[in-house]
């Protein structure tokens, strides 16, 4: 996307200091989703910034909850399917799960045991990389299911939390980097 579009998108990211606790500078991109032009730019930018070629992955996986906001839209625009990584206890079939630590708190995610076929190349999509806890949990889940991680696609990267280090050597892209 052009510079004007990039600036417009950036202007739609809201910062809330002290949420959900006093040590966090919360970055909120909901205004970008609510804005028709912002949403269009966001999805186009994600497509253009893919960390791997479109033909080098088979499906898109996203984490509940914010990975669900644009993961399926991105997958659809690329002609791929979407794999839901849900919070524990939500999926009726047999599942595989993984625990991780957030910038604030503890979480666990799971997928259906059969959601990913052997050797399937999965692009992991998430809204934001902070410490990289949820992204690396997602990568472990893909591998536990017999798939391979094609790369990571983020909307936002928070600096100074060393999130990239937890991603190993997988290719990753982020649209916006913020302190
Ligand atoms: N998730 C983890 N850290 C965050 C932050 N600072 N803002 C928004 N979402 C987050």
PDB file of N, CA, C and O in Angstrom, residues 86-128:
ATOM      1  N   UNK A  86      -8.524 -22.455  19.251  1.00  0.00           N
ATOM      2  CA  UNK A  86      -9.470 -21.922  20.229  1.00  0.00           C
ATOM      3  C   UNK A  86      -8.965 -22.020  21.650  1.00  0.00           C
ATOM      4  O   UNK A  86      -8.048 -22.786  21.958  1.00  0.00           O
ATOM      5  N   UNK A  87      -9.581 -21.229  22.527  1.00  0.00           N
ATOM      6  CA  UNK A  87      -9.281 -21.354  23.950  1.00  0.00           C
ATOM      7  C   UNK A  87      -9.766 -22.726  24.426  1.00  0.00           C
ATOM      8  O   UNK A  87     -10.699 -23.300  23.856  1.00  0.00           O
ATOM      9  N   UNK A  88      -9.106 -23.228  25.430  1.00  0.00           N
ATOM     10  CA  UNK A  88      -9.368 -24.595  25.891  1.00  0.00           C
ATOM     11  C   UNK A  88     -10.819 -24.823  26.304  1.00  0.00           C
ATOM     12  O   UNK A  88     -11.437 -23.962  26.924  1.00  0.00           O
ATOM     13  N   UNK A  89     -11.356 -25.968  25.901  1.00  0.00           N
ATOM     14  CA  UNK A  89     -12.694 -26.361  26.338  1.00  0.00           C
ATOM     15  C   UNK A  89     -13.824 -25.979  25.404  1.00  0.00           C
ATOM     16  O   UNK A  89     -14.987 -26.200  25.705  1.00  0.00           O
ATOM     17  N   UNK A  90     -13.498 -25.393  24.248  1.00  0.00           N
ATOM     18  CA  UNK A  90     -14.550 -24.912  23.337  1.00  0.00           C
ATOM     19  C   UNK A  90     -14.836 -25.869  22.187  1.00  0.00           C
ATOM     20  O   UNK A  90     -15.865 -25.755  21.531  1.00  0.00           O
ATOM     21  N   UNK A  91     -13.894 -26.755  21.906  1.00  0.00           N
ATOM     22  CA  UNK A  91     -14.040 -27.611  20.723  1.00  0.00           C
ATOM     23  C   UNK A  91     -14.517 -29.006  21.109  1.00  0.00           C
ATOM     24  O   UNK A  91     -13.867 -29.678  21.909  1.00  0.00           O
ATOM     25  N   UNK A  92     -15.635 -29.451  20.553  1.00  0.00           N
ATOM     26  CA  UNK A  92     -16.168 -30.766  20.926  1.00  0.00           C
ATOM     27  C   UNK A  92     -15.322 -31.975  20.494  1.00  0.00           C
ATOM     28  O   UNK A  92     -15.257 -32.937  21.237  1.00  0.00           O
ATOM     29  N   UNK A  93     -14.678 -31.963  19.322  1.00  0.00           N
ATOM     30  CA  UNK A  93     -13.918 -33.170  18.961  1.00  0.00           C
ATOM     31  C   UNK A  93     -12.666 -33.313  19.830  1.00  0.00           C
ATOM     32  O   UNK A  93     -12.346 -32.417  20.602  1.00  0.00           O
ATOM     33  N   UNK A  94     -11.956 -34.397  19.626  1.00  0.00           N
ATOM     34  CA  UNK A  94     -10.673 -34.594  20.305  1.00  0.00           C
ATOM     35  C   UNK A  94      -9.718 -33.471  19.883  1.00  0.00           C
ATOM     36  O   UNK A  94      -9.675 -33.085  18.711  1.00  0.00           O
ATOM     37  N   UNK A  95      -8.966 -32.966  20.856  1.00  0.00           N
ATOM     38  CA  UNK A  95      -8.093 -31.826  20.557  1.00  0.00           C
ATOM     39  C   UNK A  95      -6.662 -32.052  21.049  1.00  0.00           C
ATOM     40  O   UNK A  95      -6.405 -32.912  21.880  1.00  0.00           O
ATOM     41  N   UNK A  96      -5.770 -31.214  20.542  1.00  0.00           N
ATOM     42  CA  UNK A  96      -4.392 -31.136  21.026  1.00  0.00           C
ATOM     43  C   UNK A  96      -4.223 -29.725  21.571  1.00  0.00           C
ATOM     44  O   UNK A  96      -4.677 -28.759  20.949  1.00  0.00           O
ATOM     45  N   UNK A  97      -3.598 -29.580  22.759  1.00  0.00           N
ATOM     46  CA  UNK A  97      -3.507 -28.228  23.322  1.00  0.00           C
ATOM     47  C   UNK A  97      -2.092 -27.854  23.719  1.00  0.00           C
ATOM     48  O   UNK A  97      -1.180 -28.676  23.787  1.00  0.00           O
ATOM     49  N   UNK A  98      -1.933 -26.559  23.962  1.00  0.00           N
ATOM     50  CA  UNK A  98      -0.622 -25.988  24.278  1.00  0.00           C
ATOM     51  C   UNK A  98      -0.834 -24.795  25.213  1.00  0.00           C
ATOM     52  O   UNK A  98      -1.705 -23.966  24.980  1.00  0.00           O
ATOM     53  N   UNK A  99      -0.015 -24.719  26.266  1.00  0.00           N
ATOM     54  CA  UNK A  99      -0.104 -23.592  27.220  1.00  0.00           C
ATOM     55  C   UNK A  99       0.932 -22.527  26.879  1.00  0.00           C
ATOM     56  O   UNK A  99       1.983 -22.834  26.323  1.00  0.00           O
ATOM     57  N   UNK A 100       0.633 -21.286  27.203  1.00  0.00           N
ATOM     58  CA  UNK A 100       1.616 -20.228  26.992  1.00  0.00           C
ATOM     59  C   UNK A 100       1.406 -19.058  27.950  1.00  0.00           C
ATOM     60  O   UNK A 100       0.360 -18.950  28.588  1.00  0.00           O
ATOM     61  N   UNK A 101       2.424 -18.186  28.000  1.00  0.00           N
ATOM     62  CA  UNK A 101       2.378 -17.030  28.890  1.00  0.00           C
ATOM     63  C   UNK A 101       2.188 -15.764  28.061  1.00  0.00           C
ATOM     64  O   UNK A 101       2.852 -15.582  27.047  1.00  0.00           O
ATOM     65  N   UNK A 102       1.277 -14.906  28.486  1.00  0.00           N
ATOM     66  CA  UNK A 102       1.019 -13.639  27.806  1.00  0.00           C
ATOM     67  C   UNK A 102       1.842 -12.516  28.430  1.00  0.00           C
ATOM     68  O   UNK A 102       2.441 -12.709  29.489  1.00  0.00           O
ATOM     69  N   UNK A 103       1.826 -11.336  27.781  1.00  0.00           N
ATOM     70  CA  UNK A 103       2.425 -10.152  28.405  1.00  0.00           C
ATOM     71  C   UNK A 103       1.746  -9.948  29.766  1.00  0.00           C
ATOM     72  O   UNK A 103       2.354  -9.519  30.718  1.00  0.00           O
ATOM     73  N   UNK A 104       0.474 -10.309  29.855  1.00  0.00           N
ATOM     74  CA  UNK A 104      -0.250 -10.266  31.127  1.00  0.00           C
ATOM     75  C   UNK A 104      -1.074 -11.519  31.268  1.00  0.00           C
ATOM     76  O   UNK A 104      -2.164 -11.589  30.743  1.00  0.00           O
ATOM     77  N   UNK A 105      -0.564 -12.535  31.935  1.00  0.00           N
ATOM     78  CA  UNK A 105      -1.366 -13.709  32.274  1.00  0.00           C
ATOM     79  C   UNK A 105      -1.003 -15.000  31.557  1.00  0.00           C
ATOM     80  O   UNK A 105      -0.053 -15.058  30.794  1.00  0.00           O
ATOM     81  N   UNK A 106      -1.795 -16.032  31.824  1.00  0.00           N
ATOM     82  CA  UNK A 106      -1.565 -17.390  31.337  1.00  0.00           C
ATOM     83  C   UNK A 106      -2.747 -17.814  30.470  1.00  0.00           C
ATOM     84  O   UNK A 106      -3.883 -17.479  30.771  1.00  0.00           O
ATOM     85  N   UNK A 107      -2.478 -18.532  29.398  1.00  0.00           N
ATOM     86  CA  UNK A 107      -3.531 -18.956  28.486  1.00  0.00           C
ATOM     87  C   UNK A 107      -3.245 -20.358  27.977  1.00  0.00           C
ATOM     88  O   UNK A 107      -2.119 -20.830  28.081  1.00  0.00           O
ATOM     89  N   UNK A 108      -4.254 -20.989  27.389  1.00  0.00           N
ATOM     90  CA  UNK A 108      -3.949 -22.178  26.602  1.00  0.00           C
ATOM     91  C   UNK A 108      -4.867 -22.226  25.384  1.00  0.00           C
ATOM     92  O   UNK A 108      -5.981 -21.706  25.399  1.00  0.00           O
ATOM     93  N   UNK A 109      -4.329 -22.808  24.324  1.00  0.00           N
ATOM     94  CA  UNK A 109      -5.080 -22.910  23.059  1.00  0.00           C
ATOM     95  C   UNK A 109      -5.117 -24.347  22.589  1.00  0.00           C
ATOM     96  O   UNK A 109      -4.247 -25.131  22.926  1.00  0.00           O
ATOM     97  N   UNK A 110      -6.131 -24.656  21.800  1.00  0.00           N
ATOM     98  CA  UNK A 110      -6.177 -26.004  21.240  1.00  0.00           C
ATOM     99  C   UNK A 110      -6.811 -26.030  19.850  1.00  0.00           C
ATOM    100  O   UNK A 110      -7.554 -25.128  19.476  1.00  0.00           O
ATOM    101  N   UNK A 111      -6.456 -27.074  19.114  1.00  0.00           N
ATOM    102  CA  UNK A 111      -7.064 -27.321  17.802  1.00  0.00           C
ATOM    103  C   UNK A 111      -7.595 -28.744  17.768  1.00  0.00           C
ATOM    104  O   UNK A 111      -7.146 -29.597  18.537  1.00  0.00           O
ATOM    105  N   UNK A 112      -8.505 -28.996  16.860  1.00  0.00           N
ATOM    106  CA  UNK A 112      -8.953 -30.363  16.624  1.00  0.00           C
ATOM    107  C   UNK A 112      -7.761 -31.212  16.187  1.00  0.00           C
ATOM    108  O   UNK A 112      -6.938 -30.758  15.395  1.00  0.00           O
ATOM    109  N   UNK A 113      -7.731 -32.426  16.687  1.00  0.00           N
ATOM    110  CA  UNK A 113      -6.626 -33.337  16.370  1.00  0.00           C
ATOM    111  C   UNK A 113      -6.451 -33.498  14.853  1.00  0.00           C
ATOM    112  O   UNK A 113      -5.335 -33.591  14.361  1.00  0.00           O
ATOM    113  N   UNK A 114      -7.558 -33.485  14.119  1.00  0.00           N
ATOM    114  CA  UNK A 114      -7.485 -33.712  12.674  1.00  0.00           C
ATOM    115  C   UNK A 114      -7.531 -32.433  11.835  1.00  0.00           C
ATOM    116  O   UNK A 114      -7.715 -32.498  10.620  1.00  0.00           O
ATOM    117  N   UNK A 115      -7.350 -31.289  12.482  1.00  0.00           N
ATOM    118  CA  UNK A 115      -7.498 -30.024  11.751  1.00  0.00           C
ATOM    119  C   UNK A 115      -6.397 -29.816  10.712  1.00  0.00           C
ATOM    120  O   UNK A 115      -6.591 -29.107   9.725  1.00  0.00           O
ATOM    121  N   UNK A 116      -5.233 -30.412  10.976  1.00  0.00           N
ATOM    122  CA  UNK A 116      -4.081 -30.188  10.102  1.00  0.00           C
ATOM    123  C   UNK A 116      -3.584 -31.541   9.610  1.00  0.00           C
ATOM    124  O   UNK A 116      -3.378 -32.457  10.406  1.00  0.00           O
ATOM    125  N   UNK A 117      -3.412 -31.672   8.296  1.00  0.00           N
ATOM    126  CA  UNK A 117      -2.950 -32.970   7.800  1.00  0.00           C
ATOM    127  C   UNK A 117      -1.422 -33.022   7.791  1.00  0.00           C
ATOM    128  O   UNK A 117      -0.747 -31.991   7.863  1.00  0.00           O
ATOM    129  N   UNK A 118      -0.913 -34.236   7.693  1.00  0.00           N
ATOM    130  CA  UNK A 118       0.528 -34.442   7.751  1.00  0.00           C
ATOM    131  C   UNK A 118       1.223 -33.655   6.631  1.00  0.00           C
ATOM    132  O   UNK A 118       0.855 -33.764   5.470  1.00  0.00           O
ATOM    133  N   UNK A 119       2.197 -32.853   6.994  1.00  0.00           N
ATOM    134  CA  UNK A 119       2.952 -32.085   6.004  1.00  0.00           C
ATOM    135  C   UNK A 119       2.279 -30.810   5.532  1.00  0.00           C
ATOM    136  O   UNK A 119       2.841 -30.075   4.714  1.00  0.00           O
ATOM    137  N   UNK A 120       1.077 -30.528   6.056  1.00  0.00           N
ATOM    138  CA  UNK A 120       0.382 -29.293   5.652  1.00  0.00           C
ATOM    139  C   UNK A 120       1.210 -28.070   6.080  1.00  0.00           C
ATOM    140  O   UNK A 120       1.684 -27.987   7.216  1.00  0.00           O
ATOM    141  N   UNK A 121       1.359 -27.127   5.154  1.00  0.00           N
ATOM    142  CA  UNK A 121       2.158 -25.923   5.441  1.00  0.00           C
ATOM    143  C   UNK A 121       1.219 -24.794   5.868  1.00  0.00           C
ATOM    144  O   UNK A 121       0.370 -24.362   5.096  1.00  0.00           O
ATOM    145  N   UNK A 122       1.404 -24.350   7.107  1.00  0.00           N
ATOM    146  CA  UNK A 122       0.441 -23.448   7.729  1.00  0.00           C
ATOM    147  C   UNK A 122       1.049 -22.067   7.984  1.00  0.00           C
ATOM    148  O   UNK A 122       2.115 -21.954   8.589  1.00  0.00           O
ATOM    149  N   UNK A 123       0.353 -21.047   7.508  1.00  0.00           N
ATOM    150  CA  UNK A 123       0.725 -19.667   7.833  1.00  0.00           C
ATOM    151  C   UNK A 123      -0.057 -19.259   9.086  1.00  0.00           C
ATOM    152  O   UNK A 123      -1.288 -19.348   9.110  1.00  0.00           O
ATOM    153  N   UNK A 124       0.653 -18.838  10.128  1.00  0.00           N
ATOM    154  CA  UNK A 124      -0.004 -18.444  11.377  1.00  0.00           C
ATOM    155  C   UNK A 124      -0.235 -16.937  11.375  1.00  0.00           C
ATOM    156  O   UNK A 124       0.693 -16.161  11.134  1.00  0.00           O
ATOM    157  N   UNK A 125      -1.481 -16.548  11.615  1.00  0.00           N
ATOM    158  CA  UNK A 125      -1.840 -15.129  11.591  1.00  0.00           C
ATOM    159  C   UNK A 125      -2.262 -14.689  12.981  1.00  0.00           C
ATOM    160  O   UNK A 125      -3.021 -15.382  13.655  1.00  0.00           O
ATOM    161  N   UNK A 126      -1.748 -13.559  13.415  1.00  0.00           N
ATOM    162  CA  UNK A 126      -2.220 -13.006  14.683  1.00  0.00           C
ATOM    163  C   UNK A 126      -2.217 -11.497  14.596  1.00  0.00           C
ATOM    164  O   UNK A 126      -1.573 -10.914  13.733  1.00  0.00           O
ATOM    165  N   UNK A 127      -2.970 -10.868  15.492  1.00  0.00           N
ATOM    166  CA  UNK A 127      -3.061  -9.418  15.462  1.00  0.00           C
ATOM    167  C   UNK A 127      -1.737  -8.771  15.841  1.00  0.00           C
ATOM    168  O   UNK A 127      -1.312  -7.805  15.237  1.00  0.00           O
ATOM    169  N   UNK A 128      -1.101  -9.342  16.863  1.00  0.00           N
ATOM    170  CA  UNK A 128      -0.006  -8.611  17.478  1.00  0.00           C
ATOM    171  C   UNK A 128       1.017  -9.574  18.055  1.00  0.00           C
ATOM    172  O   UNK A 128       0.655 -10.600  18.619  1.00  0.00           O
TER     173      UNK A 128
END
